[in-house]
Amino acid sequence: FKEMLFTGTIQAKLDAKGRVFFPSAFRKQLSESEERLVLKRDVFQHCLVVYPYSVWEKEVEVLRSRLSQWNARHAMVLRQFLSDVEVFMLDSNGRFIIPKRFMEETGIDKEVAFIGLDDRIEVWSKASMEEPFMSAADFETALQEIMNS
């Protein structure tokens, strides 16, 4: 079992049906057993996130371990977290469909950028590609603070 580490940014175009090629560089990282993938809106950013199913299961388990089934607010958080999710498999050409509701909610139109983010992949509208990044100076400062603490 090799650990997945997705890195880099890859641009792609959607076809008229909303299908997009899952980048081959990322596809090669998936193990044979990772046929199922999960697509979800990000909790904090205006983008989508693709999780290999095994990573998704761990994510859900971490959340579940912090929630009480007897707390109404916790139940609502779990419901909201799990309800708007698409489990999918790539077609024989390595493509998948981005549902229209996700496209509308994130501003995805004809072009996207896949950003490898460790064990998951973000999918951004090409038009909002500046949003997930800080300026070079802010990045330098933040990295120094983190690494020097």
PDB file of C-alpha atoms in Angstrom:
ATOM      1  CA  PHE A   1       0.000   0.000   0.000  1.00  0.00           C
ATOM      2  CA  LYS A   2       1.570   3.263  -1.097  1.00  0.00           C
ATOM      3  CA  GLU A   3       0.587   6.570   0.443  1.00  0.00           C
ATOM      4  CA  MET A   4      -1.095   8.965  -1.979  1.00  0.00           C
ATOM      5  CA  LEU A   5       0.507  12.355  -2.365  1.00  0.00           C
ATOM      6  CA  PHE A   6      -1.145  14.546  -4.965  1.00  0.00           C
ATOM      7  CA  THR A   7       0.847  17.656  -5.889  1.00  0.00           C
ATOM      8  CA  GLY A   8       0.824  20.228  -8.658  1.00  0.00           C
ATOM      9  CA  THR A   9      -1.772  22.152 -10.625  1.00  0.00           C
ATOM     10  CA  ILE A  10      -3.281  20.800 -13.832  1.00  0.00           C
ATOM     11  CA  GLN A  11      -5.673  22.697 -16.120  1.00  0.00           C
ATOM     12  CA  ALA A  12      -8.513  20.887 -17.892  1.00  0.00           C
ATOM     13  CA  LYS A  13     -11.565  21.646 -20.035  1.00  0.00           C
ATOM     14  CA  LEU A  14     -15.079  20.316 -19.524  1.00  0.00           C
ATOM     15  CA  ASP A  15     -17.046  19.014 -22.486  1.00  0.00           C
ATOM     16  CA  ALA A  16     -20.644  20.039 -23.241  1.00  0.00           C
ATOM     17  CA  LYS A  17     -21.995  17.340 -20.903  1.00  0.00           C
ATOM     18  CA  GLY A  18     -19.888  18.530 -17.946  1.00  0.00           C
ATOM     19  CA  ARG A  19     -17.365  15.708 -18.257  1.00  0.00           C
ATOM     20  CA  VAL A  20     -13.714  16.325 -17.533  1.00  0.00           C
ATOM     21  CA  PHE A  21     -10.619  14.151 -17.784  1.00  0.00           C
ATOM     22  CA  PHE A  22      -9.233  13.257 -14.373  1.00  0.00           C
ATOM     23  CA  PRO A  23      -5.550  14.204 -14.733  1.00  0.00           C
ATOM     24  CA  SER A  24      -3.424  11.160 -15.625  1.00  0.00           C
ATOM     25  CA  ALA A  25      -0.703  12.283 -13.186  1.00  0.00           C
ATOM     26  CA  PHE A  26      -3.276  11.953 -10.382  1.00  0.00           C
ATOM     27  CA  ARG A  27      -4.835   8.797 -11.850  1.00  0.00           C
ATOM     28  CA  LYS A  28      -1.448   7.070 -11.678  1.00  0.00           C
ATOM     29  CA  GLN A  29      -1.315   7.820  -7.936  1.00  0.00           C
ATOM     30  CA  LEU A  30      -4.535   5.910  -7.264  1.00  0.00           C
ATOM     31  CA  SER A  31      -4.052   2.301  -6.277  1.00  0.00           C
ATOM     32  CA  GLU A  32      -5.896  -0.477  -8.106  1.00  0.00           C
ATOM     33  CA  SER A  33      -8.329  -0.740  -5.194  1.00  0.00           C
ATOM     34  CA  GLU A  34      -9.280   2.955  -5.407  1.00  0.00           C
ATOM     35  CA  GLU A  35     -11.923   2.723  -8.108  1.00  0.00           C
ATOM     36  CA  ARG A  36     -14.447   4.799  -6.188  1.00  0.00           C
ATOM     37  CA  LEU A  37     -13.883   8.499  -5.676  1.00  0.00           C
ATOM     38  CA  VAL A  38     -15.899  11.080  -3.759  1.00  0.00           C
ATOM     39  CA  LEU A  39     -16.722  14.588  -4.985  1.00  0.00           C
ATOM     40  CA  LYS A  40     -17.841  17.189  -2.460  1.00  0.00           C
ATOM     41  CA  ARG A  41     -18.011  20.948  -2.058  1.00  0.00           C
ATOM     42  CA  ASP A  42     -15.218  22.203   0.177  1.00  0.00           C
ATOM     43  CA  VAL A  43     -16.306  23.344   3.633  1.00  0.00           C
ATOM     44  CA  PHE A  44     -14.194  26.536   3.625  1.00  0.00           C
ATOM     45  CA  GLN A  45     -13.269  27.395   0.040  1.00  0.00           C
ATOM     46  CA  HIS A  46     -15.294  28.046  -3.115  1.00  0.00           C
ATOM     47  CA  CYS A  47     -14.185  24.806  -4.799  1.00  0.00           C
ATOM     48  CA  LEU A  48     -14.818  21.073  -5.025  1.00  0.00           C
ATOM     49  CA  VAL A  49     -12.732  18.321  -3.464  1.00  0.00           C
ATOM     50  CA  VAL A  50     -12.076  14.851  -4.871  1.00  0.00           C
ATOM     51  CA  TYR A  51     -11.209  12.209  -2.283  1.00  0.00           C
ATOM     52  CA  PRO A  52     -10.078   8.655  -2.972  1.00  0.00           C
ATOM     53  CA  TYR A  53     -12.744   6.582  -1.195  1.00  0.00           C
ATOM     54  CA  SER A  54     -10.327   5.275   1.468  1.00  0.00           C
ATOM     55  CA  VAL A  55      -9.346   8.854   2.362  1.00  0.00           C
ATOM     56  CA  TRP A  56     -13.016   9.865   2.492  1.00  0.00           C
ATOM     57  CA  GLU A  57     -13.790   7.002   4.888  1.00  0.00           C
ATOM     58  CA  LYS A  58     -11.014   8.183   7.229  1.00  0.00           C
ATOM     59  CA  GLU A  59     -12.285  11.768   7.020  1.00  0.00           C
ATOM     60  CA  VAL A  60     -15.817  10.668   7.980  1.00  0.00           C
ATOM     61  CA  GLU A  61     -14.461   8.504  10.810  1.00  0.00           C
ATOM     62  CA  VAL A  62     -12.513  11.444  12.292  1.00  0.00           C
ATOM     63  CA  LEU A  63     -15.632  13.630  12.167  1.00  0.00           C
ATOM     64  CA  ARG A  64     -17.857  10.882  13.585  1.00  0.00           C
ATOM     65  CA  SER A  65     -15.425  10.324  16.474  1.00  0.00           C
ATOM     66  CA  ARG A  66     -15.856  13.943  17.552  1.00  0.00           C
ATOM     67  CA  LEU A  67     -19.646  14.016  17.373  1.00  0.00           C
ATOM     68  CA  SER A  68     -22.264  12.851  19.837  1.00  0.00           C
ATOM     69  CA  GLN A  69     -25.293  11.127  18.343  1.00  0.00           C
ATOM     70  CA  TRP A  70     -27.301  12.619  21.215  1.00  0.00           C
ATOM     71  CA  ASN A  71     -26.474  16.215  20.301  1.00  0.00           C
ATOM     72  CA  ALA A  72     -28.926  17.740  17.802  1.00  0.00           C
ATOM     73  CA  ARG A  73     -26.367  20.211  16.430  1.00  0.00           C
ATOM     74  CA  HIS A  74     -23.837  17.417  15.922  1.00  0.00           C
ATOM     75  CA  ALA A  75     -26.474  15.388  14.061  1.00  0.00           C
ATOM     76  CA  MET A  76     -27.113  18.365  11.765  1.00  0.00           C
ATOM     77  CA  VAL A  77     -23.397  18.816  11.100  1.00  0.00           C
ATOM     78  CA  LEU A  78     -23.031  15.151  10.163  1.00  0.00           C
ATOM     79  CA  ARG A  79     -26.126  15.269   7.962  1.00  0.00           C
ATOM     80  CA  GLN A  80     -24.911  18.354   6.124  1.00  0.00           C
ATOM     81  CA  PHE A  81     -21.386  16.964   5.738  1.00  0.00           C
ATOM     82  CA  LEU A  82     -22.585  13.665   4.255  1.00  0.00           C
ATOM     83  CA  SER A  83     -25.654  14.719   2.287  1.00  0.00           C
ATOM     84  CA  ASP A  84     -24.208  16.619  -0.648  1.00  0.00           C
ATOM     85  CA  VAL A  85     -21.655  14.085  -1.835  1.00  0.00           C
ATOM     86  CA  GLU A  86     -21.228  12.295  -5.159  1.00  0.00           C
ATOM     87  CA  VAL A  87     -19.548   8.896  -5.173  1.00  0.00           C
ATOM     88  CA  PHE A  88     -18.296   8.159  -8.678  1.00  0.00           C
ATOM     89  CA  MET A  89     -15.976   6.065 -10.805  1.00  0.00           C
ATOM     90  CA  LEU A  90     -14.007   7.249 -13.803  1.00  0.00           C
ATOM     91  CA  ASP A  91     -15.359   6.108 -17.160  1.00  0.00           C
ATOM     92  CA  SER A  92     -13.225   3.981 -19.522  1.00  0.00           C
ATOM     93  CA  ASN A  93     -11.607   7.174 -20.861  1.00  0.00           C
ATOM     94  CA  GLY A  94     -10.687   8.472 -17.391  1.00  0.00           C
ATOM     95  CA  ARG A  95     -13.435  11.094 -17.253  1.00  0.00           C
ATOM     96  CA  PHE A  96     -16.085  11.988 -14.713  1.00  0.00           C
ATOM     97  CA  ILE A  97     -19.082  14.326 -14.689  1.00  0.00           C
ATOM     98  CA  ILE A  98     -19.207  17.405 -12.496  1.00  0.00           C
ATOM     99  CA  PRO A  99     -22.883  17.709 -11.507  1.00  0.00           C
ATOM    100  CA  LYS A 100     -24.599  20.937 -12.585  1.00  0.00           C
ATOM    101  CA  ARG A 101     -25.413  21.925  -8.994  1.00  0.00           C
ATOM    102  CA  PHE A 102     -21.711  21.758  -8.088  1.00  0.00           C
ATOM    103  CA  MET A 103     -20.802  23.783 -11.181  1.00  0.00           C
ATOM    104  CA  GLU A 104     -23.332  26.461 -10.254  1.00  0.00           C
ATOM    105  CA  GLU A 105     -22.276  26.590  -6.590  1.00  0.00           C
ATOM    106  CA  THR A 106     -18.570  26.969  -7.401  1.00  0.00           C
ATOM    107  CA  GLY A 107     -18.710  29.024 -10.608  1.00  0.00           C
ATOM    108  CA  ILE A 108     -17.166  26.215 -12.654  1.00  0.00           C
ATOM    109  CA  ASP A 109     -17.857  26.781 -16.325  1.00  0.00           C
ATOM    110  CA  LYS A 110     -15.726  25.389 -19.122  1.00  0.00           C
ATOM    111  CA  GLU A 111     -12.268  25.281 -17.600  1.00  0.00           C
ATOM    112  CA  VAL A 112     -11.017  23.996 -14.265  1.00  0.00           C
ATOM    113  CA  ALA A 113      -7.772  23.611 -12.407  1.00  0.00           C
ATOM    114  CA  PHE A 114      -7.035  20.479 -10.408  1.00  0.00           C
ATOM    115  CA  ILE A 115      -4.787  21.241  -7.443  1.00  0.00           C
ATOM    116  CA  GLY A 116      -3.119  18.287  -5.750  1.00  0.00           C
ATOM    117  CA  LEU A 117      -3.378  18.741  -2.006  1.00  0.00           C
ATOM    118  CA  ASP A 118      -1.718  15.813  -0.249  1.00  0.00           C
ATOM    119  CA  ASP A 119      -4.290  12.977  -0.091  1.00  0.00           C
ATOM    120  CA  ARG A 120      -7.055  14.884  -1.914  1.00  0.00           C
ATOM    121  CA  ILE A 121      -7.498  17.058  -4.998  1.00  0.00           C
ATOM    122  CA  GLU A 122      -9.237  20.424  -5.209  1.00  0.00           C
ATOM    123  CA  VAL A 123     -11.146  21.393  -8.351  1.00  0.00           C
ATOM    124  CA  TRP A 124     -11.345  25.148  -8.952  1.00  0.00           C
ATOM    125  CA  SER A 125     -13.035  27.236 -11.575  1.00  0.00           C
ATOM    126  CA  LYS A 126     -10.244  28.633 -13.754  1.00  0.00           C
ATOM    127  CA  ALA A 127     -11.799  32.081 -13.221  1.00  0.00           C
ATOM    128  CA  SER A 128     -11.253  31.929  -9.450  1.00  0.00           C
ATOM    129  CA  MET A 129      -7.754  30.429  -9.503  1.00  0.00           C
ATOM    130  CA  GLU A 130      -6.257  33.279  -7.462  1.00  0.00           C
ATOM    131  CA  GLU A 131      -8.544  32.656  -4.449  1.00  0.00           C
ATOM    132  CA  PRO A 132      -6.740  29.674  -2.895  1.00  0.00           C
ATOM    133  CA  PHE A 133      -3.343  31.335  -2.828  1.00  0.00           C
ATOM    134  CA  MET A 134      -1.718  34.036  -0.698  1.00  0.00           C
ATOM    135  CA  SER A 135       0.731  36.596  -2.019  1.00  0.00           C
ATOM    136  CA  ALA A 136       4.385  35.539  -2.235  1.00  0.00           C
ATOM    137  CA  ALA A 137       5.261  37.784   0.725  1.00  0.00           C
ATOM    138  CA  ASP A 138       2.417  36.430   2.890  1.00  0.00           C
ATOM    139  CA  PHE A 139       3.388  32.875   1.971  1.00  0.00           C
ATOM    140  CA  GLU A 140       7.034  33.497   2.890  1.00  0.00           C
ATOM    141  CA  THR A 141       6.048  35.015   6.257  1.00  0.00           C
ATOM    142  CA  ALA A 142       3.549  32.267   7.083  1.00  0.00           C
ATOM    143  CA  LEU A 143       5.992  29.507   6.145  1.00  0.00           C
ATOM    144  CA  GLN A 144       8.726  31.058   8.306  1.00  0.00           C
ATOM    145  CA  GLU A 145       6.320  31.339  11.256  1.00  0.00           C
ATOM    146  CA  ILE A 146       5.185  27.736  10.895  1.00  0.00           C
ATOM    147  CA  MET A 147       8.660  26.266  10.411  1.00  0.00           C
ATOM    148  CA  ASN A 148      10.263  28.319  13.177  1.00  0.00           C
ATOM    149  CA  SER A 149       7.708  27.508  15.852  1.00  0.00           C
TER     150      SER A 149
END
